C-alpha cells in the first residue's frame, strides 16, 4: 500500500480526470517511477480535502508532506527523489521551464478554454455545473455559450500556436532534448486536457507536433492513453 | 592583442551592428568574460570572409577554431570555457533554450520584419540595398513596401506577443532565473534588433518586459547600450 496520494480533478465520471495541471503531475510522478493513488475529485470537493489545504488541484500527499501546484510538486519530487530520473536536468532547466509554463498558459490555455469550456461543463455533476458556470462566467465576463461562439475558428487557428514546438522538433524530439522533461509535461497537459474534454484535432496535417504528442501519450506505460479522447 | 574575432553585420555605419543573432553572440562572449574584436560586415561581404566559411553571421574565430550560428557558438563557448559563467546552466537549460529560440524566431522575428524591413534596407550601403531588396522580396513574396503596409498595427500588436515573458517575470527576473542565461540573450537579440533598426516602442505602458529589457541593456558594462536606438 502506497502512502502517496494525488488529488486530481474529474467530472461525473471519476475515470476521466482531465485537469491539465494534474496531468502534468501524473506524468511527473510516472517519470520519477513513483507509485501513487490518484483520487479524482469534483471541483466543489477540493476545498474539503486535507483540511482545506488548497483551493486547487493537484495536491500531492507524500507521507507527511503536502504539496500543491504542479510546478511546486515537480520541484519537490526532484528534491526529494534525487536518484530517480530528473524532471529538470539542472538549474537552467528549472528556470526555463517557467518560460514554457507561462507560454503554455498564455498561448494555449486561453484558446482551449474557448474551445472546450462547454464540454468541460457538460462533463460535471449537477453541483459542479452550477459552480463552474457561475465562476467561469464571472471570470471570463461572458456566458459559456458566448465563450465558445467562435469554437471552430479557434480550432482552425490552434495549429499555428504550436509553431515554436513544431520548429524545435527539427532539432530534437522533446522539449527536454533527447528525452522528455517536465517542460514536455507542461505542454502535454494542455493538449491532453483538450483531448479528454473536447476531443478535437488541434494539429495540422502530417504535423510533427502530433508525433511528439503521440510519443508523450506513449510514455511511462502509455499512462496518457489510460483516458480515451472525448 | 586578442586572437578572438566576431564577424557581425552592419549597414553603411559600421558602428551600428544590428543583427539579432550577432547580438546574442556579443552578449554570450561578454557573459563569459571573453575579450574579442567585433568586425561588422556588409551582407554582401560575408561570403568573402574566412575563405567562404559561412553565408551568415555571426562567425566566431577563436584562435584556430571557426564556429558559425549563435546557438552553436554559445554551446562552443560553454564547452571551451567551462570555468567562466555558464550560458545554459545544465543540459536541461540547453534543450529548453531551443524552445526559446524557436519561440523567438516564429513569434517575434516575423513581426519585427514587418515593422523594420524598410528601416534595415535604408541603413545599408548601395550594394547591400540591391541584394537585400531582391533577396527579401523573393523570400517574403512581396515588396518591402508591401511588407510594412501594416507597420503601425504590427507595432500595436507586439506587446501581446511578449505575454509569456511578462507572466514569467512575476516569478523570476530573467528567463535564466535569478541571473541571465543564453535564453535571455536570444530574446534580447530580437528586441535589440528592433531597437537599433526601427527604434519603435514595442512594450506596453509600465510593462515589466521593458524592465527586463533595460536590465539586459545594462548587463556586462551596458554593452547593449553601446549602440543607440534608431
XYZ file of C-alpha atoms in Angstrom:
460
model
C 0.000 0.000 0.000
C 1.382 3.341 -1.021
C 1.359 6.398 1.192
C 1.377 8.655 -1.852
C -1.903 10.232 -2.952
C -2.519 12.589 -5.822
C -5.726 14.591 -5.554
C -6.826 15.472 -9.056
C -9.948 16.650 -10.857
C -12.795 14.887 -12.623
C -16.358 15.378 -13.728
C -19.201 12.964 -13.008
C -17.018 10.107 -14.334
C -14.085 9.693 -11.992
C -12.340 7.534 -14.602
C -11.845 10.623 -16.769
C -9.619 13.053 -14.863
C -8.995 15.981 -17.211
C -7.142 18.827 -15.466
C -4.070 19.975 -17.431
C -2.178 20.706 -14.240
C -2.997 17.304 -12.733
C -1.836 15.567 -15.901
C 1.494 17.364 -15.537
C 1.790 15.813 -12.080
C 0.647 12.343 -13.169
C 3.453 12.250 -15.725
C 5.909 13.808 -13.262
C 5.253 11.013 -10.768
C 5.434 8.361 -13.514
C 8.683 9.947 -14.780
C 10.181 9.540 -11.305
C 8.951 5.936 -11.171
C 6.896 6.657 -8.050
C 3.723 4.745 -7.256
C 0.713 6.746 -6.239
C -3.009 6.516 -5.815
C -4.920 9.093 -7.857
C -8.105 10.420 -6.254
C -10.051 12.476 -8.770
C -12.389 14.982 -7.145
C -15.220 17.239 -8.191
C -14.360 20.961 -8.239
C -16.562 21.613 -5.223
C -14.960 18.784 -3.236
C -11.438 20.234 -3.422
C -11.715 22.705 -0.505
C -12.782 19.856 1.792
C -9.673 17.777 1.207
C -6.751 17.624 3.628
C -8.318 20.164 5.967
C -8.676 22.788 3.264
C -5.003 22.703 2.301
C -5.613 24.091 -1.187
C -8.348 25.595 -3.337
C -6.875 23.942 -6.417
C -5.509 20.610 -7.517
C -3.112 18.930 -7.999
C -2.355 18.307 -4.352
C 0.165 15.625 -3.540
C 0.323 13.887 -0.201
C 3.647 12.102 0.111
C 3.864 10.529 3.551
C 3.673 13.509 5.908
C 4.332 16.058 3.150
C 1.583 18.026 1.427
C 2.433 19.961 -1.756
C 0.214 21.898 -4.131
C 0.746 23.335 -7.621
C 2.134 21.191 -10.433
C 5.391 23.138 -10.735
C 5.979 23.114 -6.980
C 5.284 19.380 -6.946
C 7.807 18.788 -9.734
C 10.436 20.802 -7.835
C 9.618 18.817 -4.683
C 9.903 15.482 -6.466
C 13.335 16.304 -7.911
C 14.492 17.428 -4.475
C 13.000 14.514 -2.545
C 13.975 11.815 -5.044
C 17.318 12.911 -6.495
C 18.258 9.375 -7.572
C 15.189 8.972 -9.801
C 15.269 10.490 -13.321
C 15.348 14.267 -13.165
C 12.402 16.417 -14.259
C 14.550 19.497 -14.959
C 18.114 18.359 -15.673
C 19.777 21.249 -13.919
C 19.072 24.735 -12.648
C 18.842 26.207 -16.150
C 16.153 23.669 -16.972
C 14.183 24.722 -13.893
C 14.297 28.409 -14.777
C 13.465 27.929 -18.451
C 10.573 25.616 -17.549
C 8.951 28.728 -16.062
C 9.067 30.289 -19.527
C 7.477 27.180 -21.052
C 4.803 27.183 -18.315
C 3.918 30.788 -18.998
C 3.975 30.265 -22.756
C 1.547 27.373 -22.416
C -0.744 29.226 -20.046
C -0.878 32.427 -22.066
C -0.917 30.948 -25.588
C -2.535 27.502 -25.347
C -4.808 27.562 -22.290
C -6.963 30.572 -23.270
C -7.571 29.047 -26.708
C -8.505 25.676 -25.211
C -10.964 27.396 -22.881
C -12.629 28.965 -25.935
C -12.902 25.506 -27.478
C -13.690 23.259 -24.527
C -15.382 25.257 -21.766
C -18.870 23.959 -22.506
C -17.587 20.394 -22.981
C -15.997 20.648 -19.535
C -19.247 21.960 -18.076
C -21.156 19.056 -19.569
C -18.773 16.505 -18.013
C -19.524 17.744 -14.490
C -22.138 16.600 -11.990
C -25.019 18.917 -11.122
C -23.412 20.652 -8.140
C -20.190 21.306 -10.023
C -22.077 22.515 -13.098
C -23.666 25.336 -11.122
C -20.342 26.288 -9.506
C -18.442 26.075 -12.789
C -20.958 28.077 -14.805
C -21.093 30.859 -12.255
C -17.349 31.098 -11.558
C -16.331 30.883 -15.228
C -18.977 33.298 -16.430
C -17.678 35.771 -13.870
C -14.002 35.154 -14.672
C -14.457 35.268 -18.450
C -17.014 38.083 -18.438
C -19.284 36.160 -20.820
C -21.646 33.213 -20.740
C -20.085 29.856 -21.561
C -22.101 29.804 -24.779
C -20.653 33.182 -25.762
C -17.131 31.991 -24.931
C -17.397 29.136 -27.446
C -19.161 31.222 -30.105
C -16.094 31.039 -32.371
C -15.120 27.483 -31.435
C -14.481 26.297 -34.997
C -12.321 29.329 -35.771
C -10.328 28.723 -32.562
C -9.762 25.097 -33.577
C -8.629 26.230 -37.007
C -6.249 28.801 -35.530
C -4.768 26.401 -33.000
C -2.055 24.633 -35.054
C -0.296 27.965 -35.678
C 0.077 28.422 -31.913
C 2.213 25.277 -31.802
C 4.766 26.665 -34.261
C 7.548 27.086 -31.643
C 7.286 23.359 -30.804
C 6.995 22.395 -34.473
C 10.176 24.238 -35.426
C 12.021 22.939 -32.354
C 11.194 19.362 -33.375
C 13.513 19.827 -36.359
C 16.336 19.856 -33.824
C 15.294 17.470 -31.048
C 12.430 15.015 -30.306
C 11.372 16.512 -26.949
C 11.438 19.950 -25.339
C 13.757 18.269 -22.829
C 16.105 17.222 -25.651
C 16.582 13.534 -26.453
C 14.112 12.567 -23.743
C 11.219 14.336 -22.009
C 11.422 16.649 -19.025
C 8.777 18.492 -17.007
C 8.668 21.118 -19.778
C 7.209 18.462 -22.088
C 4.598 17.533 -19.480
C 3.596 21.194 -19.184
C 2.636 21.374 -22.855
C 1.329 17.803 -22.888
C -1.019 18.663 -20.012
C -2.681 21.405 -22.036
C -3.198 19.204 -25.087
C -4.320 16.211 -23.014
C -6.909 18.458 -21.346
C -8.244 19.380 -24.801
C -8.139 15.743 -25.936
C -10.154 14.429 -22.980
C -12.699 17.239 -22.791
C -13.267 18.368 -26.390
C -11.674 15.534 -28.353
C -10.984 17.810 -31.285
C -7.977 17.602 -33.572
C -5.682 20.513 -32.757
C -2.839 19.529 -35.077
C -2.138 20.221 -38.714
C -1.991 17.583 -41.443
C 1.128 15.406 -41.037
C 2.039 17.655 -38.132
C 5.305 16.773 -36.347
C 3.678 18.108 -33.171
C 1.198 15.232 -33.424
C 4.174 12.855 -33.446
C 5.534 14.494 -30.304
C 2.124 14.331 -28.591
C 1.783 10.645 -29.523
C 5.232 9.999 -28.047
C 4.116 11.712 -24.835
C 0.920 9.623 -24.733
C 3.102 6.501 -25.041
C 5.419 7.431 -22.147
C 5.504 5.548 -18.847
C 3.342 2.614 -19.868
C 1.144 4.805 -22.063
C -0.246 6.463 -18.943
C -1.692 9.299 -21.017
C -3.752 6.800 -23.026
C -5.425 5.456 -19.880
C -8.139 8.019 -20.582
C -9.565 7.991 -24.105
C -10.238 11.044 -26.226
C -13.713 12.553 -25.960
C 46.024 41.710 -28.865
C 43.224 39.205 -28.877
C 43.027 36.268 -31.245
C 39.245 36.251 -30.965
C 37.222 37.845 -33.758
C 33.455 38.090 -34.083
C 32.237 38.746 -37.603
C 28.888 40.500 -37.355
C 26.590 42.575 -39.533
C 26.182 46.286 -40.174
C 24.832 48.759 -42.670
C 26.744 51.713 -44.059
C 27.631 52.726 -40.485
C 29.869 50.039 -39.012
C 29.305 51.492 -35.552
C 25.708 50.259 -35.648
C 25.766 46.457 -35.888
C 22.138 45.317 -35.755
C 21.808 41.576 -36.387
C 19.729 39.829 -33.683
C 21.858 36.706 -33.944
C 25.109 38.646 -33.650
C 23.813 40.459 -30.576
C 23.151 37.056 -28.994
C 26.822 36.256 -29.534
C 28.105 39.647 -28.342
C 26.330 39.114 -25.020
C 27.395 35.460 -24.907
C 31.051 36.458 -25.193
C 30.597 39.251 -22.648
C 28.801 36.814 -20.316
C 31.830 34.519 -20.467
C 34.130 37.475 -19.807
C 35.987 36.885 -23.076
C 37.638 39.697 -24.992
C 37.004 39.889 -28.699
C 37.253 42.174 -31.650
C 33.956 42.731 -33.441
C 34.190 43.168 -37.212
C 30.834 44.276 -38.581
C 30.382 43.425 -42.257
C 28.006 44.305 -45.049
C 25.651 41.448 -46.076
C 27.473 41.034 -49.377
C 30.882 40.884 -47.690
C 30.017 37.837 -45.552
C 30.723 35.123 -48.164
C 34.223 36.513 -48.685
C 35.248 36.125 -45.051
C 37.399 33.264 -43.755
C 37.534 31.581 -47.166
C 33.761 31.428 -47.506
C 33.273 29.601 -44.195
C 29.647 30.731 -43.802
C 26.891 32.514 -45.698
C 25.623 34.041 -42.461
C 26.935 35.763 -39.370
C 27.761 35.514 -36.534
C 31.011 33.733 -37.241
C 33.474 33.451 -34.394
C 37.177 32.888 -34.917
C 38.716 31.774 -31.644
C 42.389 31.034 -32.249
C 42.329 28.201 -34.773
C 38.635 27.471 -34.258
C 35.888 28.776 -36.552
C 32.265 28.495 -35.425
C 29.082 29.794 -37.002
C 25.484 30.169 -35.744
C 24.724 31.933 -32.467
C 23.439 28.799 -30.726
C 26.412 26.703 -31.864
C 28.753 29.447 -30.701
C 27.100 29.521 -27.268
C 27.451 25.728 -26.991
C 31.085 26.016 -28.061
C 31.823 28.742 -25.521
C 30.373 26.744 -22.621
C 32.394 23.712 -23.734
C 35.642 25.576 -24.375
C 35.475 27.822 -21.293
C 33.834 25.695 -18.585
C 35.279 27.808 -15.758
C 33.627 31.015 -16.981
C 29.957 31.653 -16.101
C 27.691 29.160 -17.863
C 25.337 30.194 -20.668
C 22.974 27.243 -20.124
C 23.336 26.038 -16.517
C 22.951 22.378 -17.346
C 21.693 20.060 -20.052
C 18.048 20.906 -19.394
C 18.853 24.555 -19.942
C 20.469 23.708 -23.277
C 17.480 21.756 -24.520
C 14.891 24.281 -23.355
C 16.879 27.126 -24.919
C 15.981 25.524 -28.255
C 12.323 26.078 -27.403
C 13.016 29.724 -26.531
C 14.990 30.133 -29.773
C 12.128 28.768 -31.845
C 9.553 30.781 -29.931
C 11.514 33.964 -30.628
C 12.047 33.151 -34.290
C 8.451 32.169 -35.006
C 6.665 34.748 -32.828
C 8.924 37.811 -32.584
C 11.140 37.805 -35.686
C 8.362 37.738 -38.323
C 6.627 40.653 -36.603
C 9.855 42.653 -36.405
C 10.449 42.058 -40.119
C 7.002 43.542 -40.815
C 7.965 46.578 -38.752
C 11.636 47.113 -39.594
C 12.420 45.663 -43.019
C 12.476 49.016 -44.806
C 14.411 50.649 -41.958
C 17.012 47.895 -42.321
C 17.142 48.459 -46.079
C 17.692 52.173 -45.570
C 20.641 51.526 -43.209
C 22.570 49.603 -45.881
C 25.076 50.808 -48.448
C 24.149 50.784 -52.130
C 25.452 47.308 -52.969
C 23.734 45.739 -49.972
C 20.479 47.583 -50.668
C 20.164 45.923 -54.055
C 20.998 42.486 -52.627
C 18.691 42.955 -49.645
C 15.730 44.208 -51.637
C 15.954 41.384 -54.142
C 16.537 38.555 -51.653
C 13.892 39.744 -49.161
C 11.293 40.464 -51.829
C 11.797 36.921 -53.079
C 11.761 35.351 -49.604
C 8.731 37.317 -48.394
C 6.827 37.163 -51.677
C 6.079 40.901 -51.514
C 7.867 44.193 -51.995
C 9.429 45.672 -48.877
C 6.857 48.464 -49.029
C 4.038 45.892 -49.039
C 5.631 44.032 -46.118
C 5.466 47.141 -43.920
C 1.993 48.161 -45.105
C 0.519 47.396 -41.664
C 3.535 48.564 -39.678
C 1.544 50.548 -37.104
C -0.833 47.656 -36.490
C 2.138 45.289 -36.048
C 3.663 47.669 -33.505
C 0.348 47.811 -31.662
C 0.007 44.028 -31.646
C 3.571 43.428 -30.480
C 3.248 43.784 -26.678
C 0.762 40.870 -26.598
C 3.399 38.603 -28.131
C 5.595 39.191 -25.078
C 2.954 37.851 -22.685
C 4.868 34.624 -21.857
C 7.847 36.727 -20.693
C 5.599 39.204 -18.901
C 3.888 36.481 -16.867
C 7.184 34.720 -16.159
C 8.592 37.954 -14.709
C 6.116 37.565 -11.839
C 8.226 34.596 -10.765
C 11.833 35.475 -11.668
C 13.775 38.462 -13.065
C 15.382 36.638 -16.023
C 14.471 33.713 -18.257
C 17.587 32.136 -16.776
C 16.197 32.610 -13.246
C 17.923 34.967 -10.830
C 20.502 35.892 -13.468
C 20.566 35.821 -17.272
C 21.435 32.864 -19.476
C 21.702 32.456 -23.250
C 17.885 32.170 -23.351
C 17.686 35.808 -22.252
C 20.150 36.823 -24.967
C 18.011 35.038 -27.563
C 15.018 37.233 -26.808
C 17.160 40.298 -26.155
C 18.720 39.901 -29.611
C 15.328 40.174 -31.296
C 14.323 43.288 -29.363
C 17.761 44.902 -29.731
C 17.488 44.365 -33.498
C 14.154 46.219 -33.468
C 15.578 48.951 -31.212
C 18.585 49.681 -33.433
C 16.813 49.446 -36.795
C 13.282 50.751 -36.202
C 13.643 52.431 -32.820
C 9.964 51.913 -32.052
C 8.492 51.214 -28.637
C 7.417 47.569 -28.570
C 6.395 47.455 -24.918
C 3.184 48.268 -23.131
C 2.742 51.097 -20.620
C 4.578 50.276 -17.363
C 5.465 46.967 -18.951
C 7.590 44.651 -16.787
C 9.133 43.373 -20.035
C 10.611 46.844 -20.522
C 12.240 46.442 -17.103
C 13.720 43.112 -18.153
C 14.970 44.602 -21.460
C 16.552 47.534 -19.614
C 18.281 45.078 -17.279
C 19.633 43.241 -20.327
C 20.856 46.513 -21.881
C 22.701 47.214 -18.609
C 24.476 43.840 -18.497
C 28.230 43.439 -18.979
C 29.155 47.103 -18.833
C 25.969 48.146 -20.630
C 27.270 46.549 -23.813
C 23.788 46.637 -25.352
C 23.697 50.425 -24.923
C 26.909 50.858 -26.945
C 24.599 51.296 -29.943
C 21.818 53.835 -29.519
C 18.205 53.332 -30.536
C 17.255 54.441 -34.035
